PDB file as gemmi writes it, atoms N, CA and C in Angstrom:
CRYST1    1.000    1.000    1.000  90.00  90.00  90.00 P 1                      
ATOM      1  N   UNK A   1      29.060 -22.853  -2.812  1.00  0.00           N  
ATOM      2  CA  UNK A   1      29.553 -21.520  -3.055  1.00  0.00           C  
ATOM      3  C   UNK A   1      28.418 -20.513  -3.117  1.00  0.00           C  
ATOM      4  N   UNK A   2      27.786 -20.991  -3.447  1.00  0.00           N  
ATOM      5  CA  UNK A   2      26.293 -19.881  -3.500  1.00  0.00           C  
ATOM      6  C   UNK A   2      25.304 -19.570  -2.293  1.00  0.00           C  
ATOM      7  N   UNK A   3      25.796 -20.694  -1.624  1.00  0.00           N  
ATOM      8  CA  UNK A   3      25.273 -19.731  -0.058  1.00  0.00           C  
ATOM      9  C   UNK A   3      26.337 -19.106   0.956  1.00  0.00           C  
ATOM     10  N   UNK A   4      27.850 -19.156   0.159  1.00  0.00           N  
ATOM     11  CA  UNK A   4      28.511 -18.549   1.241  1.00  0.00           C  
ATOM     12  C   UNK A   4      28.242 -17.083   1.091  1.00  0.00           C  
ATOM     13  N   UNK A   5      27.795 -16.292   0.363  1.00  0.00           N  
ATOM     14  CA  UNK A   5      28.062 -14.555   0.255  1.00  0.00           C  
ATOM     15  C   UNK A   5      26.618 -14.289  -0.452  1.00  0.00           C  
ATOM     16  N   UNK A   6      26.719 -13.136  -0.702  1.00  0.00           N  
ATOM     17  CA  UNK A   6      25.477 -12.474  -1.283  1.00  0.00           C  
ATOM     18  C   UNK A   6      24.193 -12.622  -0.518  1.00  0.00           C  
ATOM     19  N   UNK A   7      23.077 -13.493  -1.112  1.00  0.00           N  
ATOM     20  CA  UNK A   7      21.621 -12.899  -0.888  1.00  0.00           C  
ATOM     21  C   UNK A   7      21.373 -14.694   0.028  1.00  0.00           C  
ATOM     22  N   UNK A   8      22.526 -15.208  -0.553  1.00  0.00           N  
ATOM     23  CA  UNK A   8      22.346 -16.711   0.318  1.00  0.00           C  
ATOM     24  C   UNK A   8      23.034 -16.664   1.518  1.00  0.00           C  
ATOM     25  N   UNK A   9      23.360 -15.914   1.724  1.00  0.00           N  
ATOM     26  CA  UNK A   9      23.973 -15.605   2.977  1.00  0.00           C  
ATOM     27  C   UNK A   9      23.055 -14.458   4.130  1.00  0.00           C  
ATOM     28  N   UNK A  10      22.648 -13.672   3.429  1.00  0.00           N  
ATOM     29  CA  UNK A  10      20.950 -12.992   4.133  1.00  0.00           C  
ATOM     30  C   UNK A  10      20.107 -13.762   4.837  1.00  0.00           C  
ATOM     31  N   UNK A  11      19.844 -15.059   3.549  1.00  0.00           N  
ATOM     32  CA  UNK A  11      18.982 -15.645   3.869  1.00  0.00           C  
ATOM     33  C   UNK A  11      19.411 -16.127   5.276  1.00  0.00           C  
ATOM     34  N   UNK A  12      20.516 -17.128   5.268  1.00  0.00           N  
ATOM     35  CA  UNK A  12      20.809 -17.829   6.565  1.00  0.00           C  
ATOM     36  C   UNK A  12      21.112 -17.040   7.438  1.00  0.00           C  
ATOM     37  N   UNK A  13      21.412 -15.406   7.843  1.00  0.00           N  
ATOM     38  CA  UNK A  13      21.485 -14.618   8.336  1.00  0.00           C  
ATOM     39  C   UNK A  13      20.012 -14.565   9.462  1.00  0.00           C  
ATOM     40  N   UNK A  14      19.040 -14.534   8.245  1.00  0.00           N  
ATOM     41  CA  UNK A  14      17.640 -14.029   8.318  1.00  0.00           C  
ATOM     42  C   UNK A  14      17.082 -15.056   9.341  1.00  0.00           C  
ATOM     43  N   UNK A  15      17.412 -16.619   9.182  1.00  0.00           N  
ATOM     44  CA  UNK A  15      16.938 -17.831   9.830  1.00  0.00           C  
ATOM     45  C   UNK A  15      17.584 -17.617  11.186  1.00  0.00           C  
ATOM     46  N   UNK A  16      18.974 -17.497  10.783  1.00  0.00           N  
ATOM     47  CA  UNK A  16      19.302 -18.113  12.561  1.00  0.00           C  
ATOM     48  C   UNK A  16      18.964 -16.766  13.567  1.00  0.00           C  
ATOM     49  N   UNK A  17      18.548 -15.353  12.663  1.00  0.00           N  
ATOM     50  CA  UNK A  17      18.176 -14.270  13.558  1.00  0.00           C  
ATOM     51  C   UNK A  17      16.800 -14.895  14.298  1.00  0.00           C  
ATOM     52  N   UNK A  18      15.904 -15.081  13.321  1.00  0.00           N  
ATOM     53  CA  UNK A  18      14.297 -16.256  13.528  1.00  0.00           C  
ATOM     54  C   UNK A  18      14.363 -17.028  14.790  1.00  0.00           C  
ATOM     55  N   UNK A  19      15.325 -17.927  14.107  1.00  0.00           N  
ATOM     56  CA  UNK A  19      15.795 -18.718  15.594  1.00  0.00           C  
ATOM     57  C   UNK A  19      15.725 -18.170  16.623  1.00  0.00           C  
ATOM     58  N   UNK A  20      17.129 -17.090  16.904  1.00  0.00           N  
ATOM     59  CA  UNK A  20      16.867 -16.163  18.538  1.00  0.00           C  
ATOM     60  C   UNK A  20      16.166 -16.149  19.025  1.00  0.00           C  
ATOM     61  N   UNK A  21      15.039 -15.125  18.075  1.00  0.00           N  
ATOM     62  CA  UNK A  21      13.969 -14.540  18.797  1.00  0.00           C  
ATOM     63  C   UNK A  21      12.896 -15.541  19.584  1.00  0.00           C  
ATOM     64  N   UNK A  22      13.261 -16.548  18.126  1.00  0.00           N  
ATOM     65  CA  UNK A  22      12.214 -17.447  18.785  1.00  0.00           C  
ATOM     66  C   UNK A  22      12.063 -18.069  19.932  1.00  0.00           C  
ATOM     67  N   UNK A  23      13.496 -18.413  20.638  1.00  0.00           N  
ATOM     68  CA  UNK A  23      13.901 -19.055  22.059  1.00  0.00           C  
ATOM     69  C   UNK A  23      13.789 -20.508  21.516  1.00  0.00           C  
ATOM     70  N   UNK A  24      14.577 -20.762  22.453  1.00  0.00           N  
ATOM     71  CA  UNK A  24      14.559 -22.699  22.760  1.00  0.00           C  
ATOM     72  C   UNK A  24      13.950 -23.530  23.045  1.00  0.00           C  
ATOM     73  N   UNK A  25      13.197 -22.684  23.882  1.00  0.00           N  
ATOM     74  CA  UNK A  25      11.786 -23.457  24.942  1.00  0.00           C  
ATOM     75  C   UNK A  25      10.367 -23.419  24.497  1.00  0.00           C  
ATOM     76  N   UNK A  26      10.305 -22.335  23.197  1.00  0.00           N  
ATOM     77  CA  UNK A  26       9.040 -22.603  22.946  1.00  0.00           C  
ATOM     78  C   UNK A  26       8.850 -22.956  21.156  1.00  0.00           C  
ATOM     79  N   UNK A  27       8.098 -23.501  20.877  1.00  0.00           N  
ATOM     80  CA  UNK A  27       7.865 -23.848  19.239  1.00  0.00           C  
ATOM     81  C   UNK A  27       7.204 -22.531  18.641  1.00  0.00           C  
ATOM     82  N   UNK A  28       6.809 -22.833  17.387  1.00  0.00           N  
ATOM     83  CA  UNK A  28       6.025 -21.421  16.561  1.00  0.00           C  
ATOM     84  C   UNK A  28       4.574 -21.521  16.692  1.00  0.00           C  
ATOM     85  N   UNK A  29       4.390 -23.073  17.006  1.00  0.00           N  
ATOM     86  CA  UNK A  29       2.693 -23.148  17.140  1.00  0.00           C  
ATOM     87  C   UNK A  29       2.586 -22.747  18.615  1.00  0.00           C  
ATOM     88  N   UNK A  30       3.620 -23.209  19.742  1.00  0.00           N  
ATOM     89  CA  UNK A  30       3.064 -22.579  20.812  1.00  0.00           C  
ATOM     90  C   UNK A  30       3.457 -21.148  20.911  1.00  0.00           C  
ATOM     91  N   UNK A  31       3.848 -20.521  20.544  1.00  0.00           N  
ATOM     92  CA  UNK A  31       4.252 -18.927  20.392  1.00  0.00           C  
ATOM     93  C   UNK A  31       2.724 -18.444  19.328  1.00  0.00           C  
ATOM     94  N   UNK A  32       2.188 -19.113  18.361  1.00  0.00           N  
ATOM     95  CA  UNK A  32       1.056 -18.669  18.014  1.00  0.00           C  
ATOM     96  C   UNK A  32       0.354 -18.510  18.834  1.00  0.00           C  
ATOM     97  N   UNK A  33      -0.106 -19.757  19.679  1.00  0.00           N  
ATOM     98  CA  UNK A  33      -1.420 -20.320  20.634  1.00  0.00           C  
ATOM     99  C   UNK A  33      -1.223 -19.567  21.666  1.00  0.00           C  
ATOM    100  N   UNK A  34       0.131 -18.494  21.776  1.00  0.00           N  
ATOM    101  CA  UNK A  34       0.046 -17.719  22.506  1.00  0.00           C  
ATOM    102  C   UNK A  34      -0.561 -16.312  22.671  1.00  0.00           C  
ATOM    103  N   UNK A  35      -0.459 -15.803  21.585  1.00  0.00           N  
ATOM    104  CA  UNK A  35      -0.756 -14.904  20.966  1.00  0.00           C  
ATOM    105  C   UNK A  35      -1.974 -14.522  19.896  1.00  0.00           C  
ATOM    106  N   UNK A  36      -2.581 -15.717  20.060  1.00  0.00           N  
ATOM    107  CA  UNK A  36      -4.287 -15.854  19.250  1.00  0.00           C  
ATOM    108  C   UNK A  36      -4.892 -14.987  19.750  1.00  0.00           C  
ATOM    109  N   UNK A  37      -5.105 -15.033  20.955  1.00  0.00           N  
ATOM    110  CA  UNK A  37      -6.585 -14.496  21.999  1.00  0.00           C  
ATOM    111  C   UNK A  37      -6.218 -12.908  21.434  1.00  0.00           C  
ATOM    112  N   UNK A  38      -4.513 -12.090  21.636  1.00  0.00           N  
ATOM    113  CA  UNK A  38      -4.386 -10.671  21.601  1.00  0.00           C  
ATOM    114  C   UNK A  38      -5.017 -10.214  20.355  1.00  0.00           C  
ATOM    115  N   UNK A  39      -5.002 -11.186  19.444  1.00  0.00           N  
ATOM    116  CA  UNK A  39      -5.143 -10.533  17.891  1.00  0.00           C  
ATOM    117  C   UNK A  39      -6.229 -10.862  17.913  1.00  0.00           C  
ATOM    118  N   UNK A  40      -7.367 -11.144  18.419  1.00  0.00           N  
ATOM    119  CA  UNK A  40      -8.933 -11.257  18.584  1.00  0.00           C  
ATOM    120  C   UNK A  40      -9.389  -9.798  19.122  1.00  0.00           C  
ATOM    121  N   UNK A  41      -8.917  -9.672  19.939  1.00  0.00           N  
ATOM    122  CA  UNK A  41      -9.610  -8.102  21.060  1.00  0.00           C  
ATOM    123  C   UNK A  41      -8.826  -7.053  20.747  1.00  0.00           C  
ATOM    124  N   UNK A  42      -8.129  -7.103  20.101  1.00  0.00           N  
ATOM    125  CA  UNK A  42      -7.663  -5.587  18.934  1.00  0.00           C  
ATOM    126  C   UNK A  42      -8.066  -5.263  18.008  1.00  0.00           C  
ATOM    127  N   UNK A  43      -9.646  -5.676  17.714  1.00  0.00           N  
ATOM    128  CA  UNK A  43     -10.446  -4.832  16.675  1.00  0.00           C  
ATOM    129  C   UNK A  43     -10.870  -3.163  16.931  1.00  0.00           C  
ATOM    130  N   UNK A  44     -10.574  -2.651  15.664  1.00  0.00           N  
ATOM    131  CA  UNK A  44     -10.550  -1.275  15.442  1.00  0.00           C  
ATOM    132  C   UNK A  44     -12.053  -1.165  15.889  1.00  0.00           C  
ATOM    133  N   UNK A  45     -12.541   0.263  16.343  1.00  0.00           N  
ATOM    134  CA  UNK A  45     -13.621   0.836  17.098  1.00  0.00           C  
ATOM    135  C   UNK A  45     -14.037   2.037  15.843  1.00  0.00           C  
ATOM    136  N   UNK A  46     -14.811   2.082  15.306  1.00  0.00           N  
ATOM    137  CA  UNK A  46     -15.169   3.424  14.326  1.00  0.00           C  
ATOM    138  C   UNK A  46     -16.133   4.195  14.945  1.00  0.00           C  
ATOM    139  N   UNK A  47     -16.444   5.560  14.787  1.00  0.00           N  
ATOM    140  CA  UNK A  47     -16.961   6.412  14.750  1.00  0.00           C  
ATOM    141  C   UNK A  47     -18.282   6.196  14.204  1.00  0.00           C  
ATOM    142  N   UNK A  48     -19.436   6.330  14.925  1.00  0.00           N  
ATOM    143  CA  UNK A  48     -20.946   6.350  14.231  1.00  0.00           C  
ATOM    144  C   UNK A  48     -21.231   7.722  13.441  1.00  0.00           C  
ATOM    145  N   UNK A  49     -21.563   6.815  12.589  1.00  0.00           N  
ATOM    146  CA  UNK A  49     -22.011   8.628  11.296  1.00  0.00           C  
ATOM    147  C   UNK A  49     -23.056   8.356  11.082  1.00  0.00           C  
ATOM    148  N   UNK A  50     -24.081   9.566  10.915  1.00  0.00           N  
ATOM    149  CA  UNK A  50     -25.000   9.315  10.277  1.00  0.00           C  
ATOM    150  C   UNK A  50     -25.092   9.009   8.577  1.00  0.00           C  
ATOM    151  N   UNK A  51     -26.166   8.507   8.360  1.00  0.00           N  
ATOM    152  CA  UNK A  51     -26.499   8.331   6.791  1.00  0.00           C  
ATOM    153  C   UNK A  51     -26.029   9.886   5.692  1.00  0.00           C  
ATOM    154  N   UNK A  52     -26.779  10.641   6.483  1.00  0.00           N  
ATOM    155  CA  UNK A  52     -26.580  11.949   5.955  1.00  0.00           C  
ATOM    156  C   UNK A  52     -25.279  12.706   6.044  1.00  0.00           C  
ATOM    157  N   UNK A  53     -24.707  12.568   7.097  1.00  0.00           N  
ATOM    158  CA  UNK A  53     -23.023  12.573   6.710  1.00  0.00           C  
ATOM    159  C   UNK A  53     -22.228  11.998   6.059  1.00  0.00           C  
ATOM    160  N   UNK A  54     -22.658  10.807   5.920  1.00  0.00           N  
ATOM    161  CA  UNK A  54     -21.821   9.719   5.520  1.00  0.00           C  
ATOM    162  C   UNK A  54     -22.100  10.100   3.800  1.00  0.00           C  
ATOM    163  N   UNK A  55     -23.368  10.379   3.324  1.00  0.00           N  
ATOM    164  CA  UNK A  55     -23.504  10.720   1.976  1.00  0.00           C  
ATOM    165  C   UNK A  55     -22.770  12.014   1.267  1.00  0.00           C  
ATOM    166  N   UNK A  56     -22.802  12.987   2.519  1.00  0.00           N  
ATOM    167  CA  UNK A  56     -22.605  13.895   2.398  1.00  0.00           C  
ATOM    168  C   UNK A  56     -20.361  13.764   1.750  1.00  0.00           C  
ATOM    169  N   UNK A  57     -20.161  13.499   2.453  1.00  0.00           N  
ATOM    170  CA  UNK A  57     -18.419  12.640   2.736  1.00  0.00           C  
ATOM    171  C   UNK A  57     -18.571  11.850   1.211  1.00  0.00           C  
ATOM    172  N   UNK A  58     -19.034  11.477   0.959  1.00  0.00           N  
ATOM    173  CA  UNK A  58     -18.875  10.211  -0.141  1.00  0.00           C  
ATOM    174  C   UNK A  58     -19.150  11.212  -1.187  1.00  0.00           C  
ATOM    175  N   UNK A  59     -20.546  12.289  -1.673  1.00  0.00           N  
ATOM    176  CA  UNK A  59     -20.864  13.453  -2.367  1.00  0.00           C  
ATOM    177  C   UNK A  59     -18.705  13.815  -2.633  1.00  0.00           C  
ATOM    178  N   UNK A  60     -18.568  14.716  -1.547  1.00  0.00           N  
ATOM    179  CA  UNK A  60     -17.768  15.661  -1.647  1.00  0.00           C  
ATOM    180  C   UNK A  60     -16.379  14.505  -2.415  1.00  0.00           C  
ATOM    181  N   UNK A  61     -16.069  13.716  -1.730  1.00  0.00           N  
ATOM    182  CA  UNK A  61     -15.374  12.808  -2.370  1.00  0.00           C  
ATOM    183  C   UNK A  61     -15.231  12.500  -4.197  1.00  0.00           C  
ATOM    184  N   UNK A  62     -16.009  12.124  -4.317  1.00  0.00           N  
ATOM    185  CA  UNK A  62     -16.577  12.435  -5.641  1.00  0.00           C  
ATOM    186  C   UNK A  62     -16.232  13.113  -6.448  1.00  0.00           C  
ATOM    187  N   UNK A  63     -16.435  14.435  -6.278  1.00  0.00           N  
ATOM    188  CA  UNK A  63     -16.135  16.124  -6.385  1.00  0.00           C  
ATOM    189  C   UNK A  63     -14.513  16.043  -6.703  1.00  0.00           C  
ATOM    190  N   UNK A  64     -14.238  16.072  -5.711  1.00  0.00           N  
ATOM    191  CA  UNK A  64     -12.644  16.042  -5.806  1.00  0.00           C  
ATOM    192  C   UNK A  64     -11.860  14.850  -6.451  1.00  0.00           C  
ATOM    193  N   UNK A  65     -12.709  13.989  -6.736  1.00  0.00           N  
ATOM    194  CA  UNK A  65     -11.841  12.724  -7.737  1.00  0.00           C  
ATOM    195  C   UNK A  65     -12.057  13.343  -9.107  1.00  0.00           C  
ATOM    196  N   UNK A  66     -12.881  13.818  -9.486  1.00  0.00           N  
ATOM    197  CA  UNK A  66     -13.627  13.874 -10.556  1.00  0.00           C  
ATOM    198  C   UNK A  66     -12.742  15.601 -11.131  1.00  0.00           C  
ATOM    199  N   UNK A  67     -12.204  16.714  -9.813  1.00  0.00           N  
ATOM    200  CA  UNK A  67     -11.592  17.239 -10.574  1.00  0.00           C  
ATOM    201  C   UNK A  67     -10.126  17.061 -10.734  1.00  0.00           C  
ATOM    202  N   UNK A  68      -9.598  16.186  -9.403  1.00  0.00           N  
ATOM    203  CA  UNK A  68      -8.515  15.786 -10.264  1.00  0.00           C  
ATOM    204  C   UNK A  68      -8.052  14.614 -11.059  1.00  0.00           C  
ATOM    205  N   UNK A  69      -9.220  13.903 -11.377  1.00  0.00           N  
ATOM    206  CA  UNK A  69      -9.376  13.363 -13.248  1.00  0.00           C  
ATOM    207  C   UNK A  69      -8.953  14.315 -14.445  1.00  0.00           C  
ATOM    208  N   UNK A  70      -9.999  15.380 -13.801  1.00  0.00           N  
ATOM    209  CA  UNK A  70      -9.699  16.076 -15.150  1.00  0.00           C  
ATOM    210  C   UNK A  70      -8.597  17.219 -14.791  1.00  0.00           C  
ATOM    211  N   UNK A  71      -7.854  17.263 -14.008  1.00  0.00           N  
ATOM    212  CA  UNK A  71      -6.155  17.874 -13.947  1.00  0.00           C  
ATOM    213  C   UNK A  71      -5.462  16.690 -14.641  1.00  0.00           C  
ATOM    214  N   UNK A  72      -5.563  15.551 -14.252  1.00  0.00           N  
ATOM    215  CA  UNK A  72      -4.469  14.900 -15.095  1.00  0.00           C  
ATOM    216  C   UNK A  72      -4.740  14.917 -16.036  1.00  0.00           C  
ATOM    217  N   UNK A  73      -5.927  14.412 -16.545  1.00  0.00           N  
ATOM    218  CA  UNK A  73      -6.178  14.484 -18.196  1.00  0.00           C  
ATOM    219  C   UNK A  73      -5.899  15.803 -19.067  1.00  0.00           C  
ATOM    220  N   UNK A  74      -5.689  16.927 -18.606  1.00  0.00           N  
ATOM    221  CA  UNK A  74      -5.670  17.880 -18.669  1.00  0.00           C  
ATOM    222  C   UNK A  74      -4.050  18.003 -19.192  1.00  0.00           C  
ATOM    223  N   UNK A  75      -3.343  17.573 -18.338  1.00  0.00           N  
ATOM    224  CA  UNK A  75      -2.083  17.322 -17.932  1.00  0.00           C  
ATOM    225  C   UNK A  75      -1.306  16.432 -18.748  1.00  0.00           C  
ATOM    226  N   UNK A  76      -1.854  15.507 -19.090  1.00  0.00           N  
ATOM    227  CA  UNK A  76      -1.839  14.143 -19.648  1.00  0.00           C  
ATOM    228  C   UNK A  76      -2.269  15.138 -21.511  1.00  0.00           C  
ATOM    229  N   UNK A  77      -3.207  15.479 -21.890  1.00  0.00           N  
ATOM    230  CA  UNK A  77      -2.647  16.030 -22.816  1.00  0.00           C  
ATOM    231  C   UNK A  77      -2.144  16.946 -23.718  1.00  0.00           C  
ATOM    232  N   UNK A  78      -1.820  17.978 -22.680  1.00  0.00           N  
ATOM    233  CA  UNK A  78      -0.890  19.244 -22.700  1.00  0.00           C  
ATOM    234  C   UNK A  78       0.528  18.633 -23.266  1.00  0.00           C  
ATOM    235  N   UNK A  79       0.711  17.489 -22.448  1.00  0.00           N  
ATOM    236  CA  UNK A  79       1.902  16.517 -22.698  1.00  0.00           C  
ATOM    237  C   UNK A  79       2.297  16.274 -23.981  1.00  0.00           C  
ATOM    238  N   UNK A  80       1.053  15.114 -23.995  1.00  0.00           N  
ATOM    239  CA  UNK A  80       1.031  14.666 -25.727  1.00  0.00           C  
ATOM    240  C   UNK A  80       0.814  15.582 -26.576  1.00  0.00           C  
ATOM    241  N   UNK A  81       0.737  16.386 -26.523  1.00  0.00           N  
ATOM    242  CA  UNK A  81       0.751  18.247 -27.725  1.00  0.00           C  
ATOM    243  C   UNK A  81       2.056  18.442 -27.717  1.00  0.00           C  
ATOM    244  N   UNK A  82       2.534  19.040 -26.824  1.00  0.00           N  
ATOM    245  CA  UNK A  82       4.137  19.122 -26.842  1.00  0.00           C  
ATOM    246  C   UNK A  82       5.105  17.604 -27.269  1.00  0.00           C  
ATOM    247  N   UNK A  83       4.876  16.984 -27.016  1.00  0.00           N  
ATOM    248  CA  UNK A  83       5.417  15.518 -27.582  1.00  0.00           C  
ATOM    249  C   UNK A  83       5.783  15.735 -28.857  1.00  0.00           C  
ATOM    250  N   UNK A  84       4.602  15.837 -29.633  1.00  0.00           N  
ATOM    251  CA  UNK A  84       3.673  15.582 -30.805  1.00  0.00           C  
ATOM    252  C   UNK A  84       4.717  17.050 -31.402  1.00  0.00           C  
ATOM    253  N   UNK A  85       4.471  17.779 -30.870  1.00  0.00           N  
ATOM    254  CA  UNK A  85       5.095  19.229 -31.853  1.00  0.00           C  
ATOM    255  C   UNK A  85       6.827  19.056 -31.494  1.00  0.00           C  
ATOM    256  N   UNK A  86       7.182  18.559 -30.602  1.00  0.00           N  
ATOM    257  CA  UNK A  86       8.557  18.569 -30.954  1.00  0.00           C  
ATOM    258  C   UNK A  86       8.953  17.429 -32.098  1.00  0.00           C  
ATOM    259  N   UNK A  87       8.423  16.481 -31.635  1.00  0.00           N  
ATOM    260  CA  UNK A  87       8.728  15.235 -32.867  1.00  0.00           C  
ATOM    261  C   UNK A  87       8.298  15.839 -34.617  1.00  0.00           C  
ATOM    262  N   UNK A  88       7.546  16.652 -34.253  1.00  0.00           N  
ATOM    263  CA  UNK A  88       6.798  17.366 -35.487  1.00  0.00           C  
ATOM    264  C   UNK A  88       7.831  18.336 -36.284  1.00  0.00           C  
ATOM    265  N   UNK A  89       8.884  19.190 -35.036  1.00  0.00           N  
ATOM    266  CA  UNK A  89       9.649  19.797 -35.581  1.00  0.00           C  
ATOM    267  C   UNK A  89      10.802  19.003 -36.080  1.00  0.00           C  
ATOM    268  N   UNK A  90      11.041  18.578 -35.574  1.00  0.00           N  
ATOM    269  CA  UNK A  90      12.632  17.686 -35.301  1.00  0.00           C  
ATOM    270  C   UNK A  90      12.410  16.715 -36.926  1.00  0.00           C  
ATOM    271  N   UNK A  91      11.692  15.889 -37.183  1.00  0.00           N  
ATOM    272  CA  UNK A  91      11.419  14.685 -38.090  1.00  0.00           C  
ATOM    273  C   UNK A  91      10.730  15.824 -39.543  1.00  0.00           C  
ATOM    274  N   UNK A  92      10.558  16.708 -39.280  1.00  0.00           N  
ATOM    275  CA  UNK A  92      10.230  17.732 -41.061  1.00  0.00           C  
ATOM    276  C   UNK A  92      10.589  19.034 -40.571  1.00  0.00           C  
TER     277      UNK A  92                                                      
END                                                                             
């Protein structure tokens, strides 16, 4: 009863979709061994930076973490003040 409906029923949904795709004629190791070599020569290509850009990028980075640290914290306890004073009113 527990695999006729619900999430046990997805599941076997999920398999025999697997199946399809997979075809008849070929296995999962030969459908890997097929597909090894593509996922080798699709490495990402980056952009050469210099040192001095690259510091420069990482500097500014910095900058901007650092002020919005202090927006949330900022934020964070503007919060807890108002928290604090309503519970303050409400409880005396």
């Amino acid at each position: 009863m527990a695999f006729g409906f619900g999430p046990g029923r997805e599941m076997m949904k999920s398999v025999q979709s697997n199946r399809k795709q997979l075809g008849k004629s070929r296995s999962l190791k030969e459908n890997h061994e097929r597909f090894k070599d593509v996922l080798d020569t699709d490495k990402p290509e980056f952009k050469k930076v210099s040192e001095e850009e690259l510091d420069k990028f990482k500097e500014e980075f910095r900058r901007k973490k650092q002020k919005e640290d202090q927006q949330n914290k900022l934020i964070l306890g503007i919060t807890f003040l108002i928290v604090f004073v309503i519970f303050y009113i409400v409880l005396f």
